[in-house]
């Protein structure tokens, strides 16, 4: 997976899902790791898999890792 593009997955929104940003551009609201992988494929990372998304140290997971998709209870 290319390391030159900054990849950020933001904390879950109040309604669920997480914004995904690559190289400064918001790609969409992901509801799962599968969605993140699809956004990255559409951004040109053709060989990315869901395992790559989970295991990569290149993704900045904010507000929880790849297993967090709903907001924390307040």
mmCIF file of C-alpha atoms in Angstrom:
data_model
loop_
_atom_site.group_PDB
_atom_site.id
_atom_site.type_symbol
_atom_site.label_atom_id
_atom_site.label_comp_id
_atom_site.label_asym_id
_atom_site.label_seq_id
_atom_site.Cartn_x
_atom_site.Cartn_y
_atom_site.Cartn_z
ATOM 1 C CA UNK A 1 0.000 0.000 0.000
ATOM 2 C CA UNK A 2 1.483 3.353 -0.954
ATOM 3 C CA UNK A 3 2.738 5.314 2.007
ATOM 4 C CA UNK A 4 2.896 8.728 0.403
ATOM 5 C CA UNK A 5 -0.810 9.566 0.798
ATOM 6 C CA UNK A 6 -1.977 10.590 4.268
ATOM 7 C CA UNK A 7 -4.971 8.415 5.137
ATOM 8 C CA UNK A 8 -7.225 9.430 8.048
ATOM 9 C CA UNK A 9 -10.315 7.645 9.352
ATOM 10 C CA UNK A 10 -12.153 9.999 11.704
ATOM 11 C CA UNK A 11 -14.068 9.104 14.877
ATOM 12 C CA UNK A 12 -17.569 7.700 14.462
ATOM 13 C CA UNK A 13 -20.234 10.292 13.774
ATOM 14 C CA UNK A 14 -23.196 10.569 16.167
ATOM 15 C CA UNK A 15 -25.309 8.601 13.693
ATOM 16 C CA UNK A 16 -22.580 6.007 13.009
ATOM 17 C CA UNK A 17 -19.999 5.650 10.289
ATOM 18 C CA UNK A 18 -16.618 7.323 9.925
ATOM 19 C CA UNK A 19 -15.361 9.918 7.438
ATOM 20 C CA UNK A 20 -12.401 8.781 5.355
ATOM 21 C CA UNK A 21 -9.860 11.304 4.070
ATOM 22 C CA UNK A 22 -7.006 10.606 1.670
ATOM 23 C CA UNK A 23 -4.478 13.254 0.743
ATOM 24 C CA UNK A 24 -6.716 15.989 2.137
ATOM 25 C CA UNK A 25 -9.867 14.905 0.274
ATOM 26 C CA UNK A 26 -12.892 13.435 2.056
ATOM 27 C CA UNK A 27 -13.838 10.271 0.169
ATOM 28 C CA UNK A 28 -17.032 9.482 2.026
ATOM 29 C CA UNK A 29 -18.644 8.056 5.134
ATOM 30 C CA UNK A 30 -17.578 4.475 5.754
ATOM 31 C CA UNK A 31 -19.801 2.137 7.721
ATOM 32 C CA UNK A 32 -17.232 -0.691 7.841
ATOM 33 C CA UNK A 33 -13.680 -1.726 6.996
ATOM 34 C CA UNK A 34 -15.047 -2.951 3.668
ATOM 35 C CA UNK A 35 -16.163 0.599 2.852
ATOM 36 C CA UNK A 36 -12.734 2.004 3.747
ATOM 37 C CA UNK A 37 -11.080 -0.538 1.432
ATOM 38 C CA UNK A 38 -13.482 0.386 -1.379
ATOM 39 C CA UNK A 39 -12.820 4.124 -0.950
ATOM 40 C CA UNK A 40 -9.068 3.465 -1.096
ATOM 41 C CA UNK A 41 -9.446 1.311 -4.227
ATOM 42 C CA UNK A 42 -11.396 4.140 -5.875
ATOM 43 C CA UNK A 43 -8.586 6.508 -4.864
ATOM 44 C CA UNK A 44 -6.132 4.412 -6.875
ATOM 45 C CA UNK A 45 -4.932 1.801 -4.391
ATOM 46 C CA UNK A 46 -6.112 -1.066 -6.566
ATOM 47 C CA UNK A 47 -4.538 -3.916 -4.612
ATOM 48 C CA UNK A 48 -5.817 -2.918 -1.151
ATOM 49 C CA UNK A 49 -7.692 -5.547 0.842
ATOM 50 C CA UNK A 50 -9.744 -5.377 4.013
ATOM 51 C CA UNK A 51 -6.823 -7.034 5.835
ATOM 52 C CA UNK A 52 -4.532 -4.251 4.587
ATOM 53 C CA UNK A 53 -6.935 -1.679 6.004
ATOM 54 C CA UNK A 54 -7.000 -3.382 9.411
ATOM 55 C CA UNK A 55 -3.274 -4.141 9.661
ATOM 56 C CA UNK A 56 -1.724 -1.111 8.013
ATOM 57 C CA UNK A 57 0.186 1.317 10.162
ATOM 58 C CA UNK A 58 -0.308 3.882 7.393
ATOM 59 C CA UNK A 59 -3.884 4.697 8.387
ATOM 60 C CA UNK A 60 -4.445 7.252 11.129
ATOM 61 C CA UNK A 61 -7.456 5.827 13.011
ATOM 62 C CA UNK A 62 -8.861 8.643 15.119
ATOM 63 C CA UNK A 63 -11.331 7.910 17.884
ATOM 64 C CA UNK A 64 -10.811 4.158 17.809
ATOM 65 C CA UNK A 65 -9.341 1.485 15.594
ATOM 66 C CA UNK A 66 -10.846 -0.479 12.728
ATOM 67 C CA UNK A 67 -13.253 -2.284 15.053
ATOM 68 C CA UNK A 68 -15.041 0.928 16.181
ATOM 69 C CA UNK A 69 -17.969 2.083 14.010
ATOM 70 C CA UNK A 70 -20.481 3.597 16.426
ATOM 71 C CA UNK A 71 -19.955 6.546 18.774
ATOM 72 C CA UNK A 72 -19.008 5.783 22.356
ATOM 73 C CA UNK A 73 -21.808 6.112 24.872
ATOM 74 C CA UNK A 74 -21.623 9.406 26.732
#
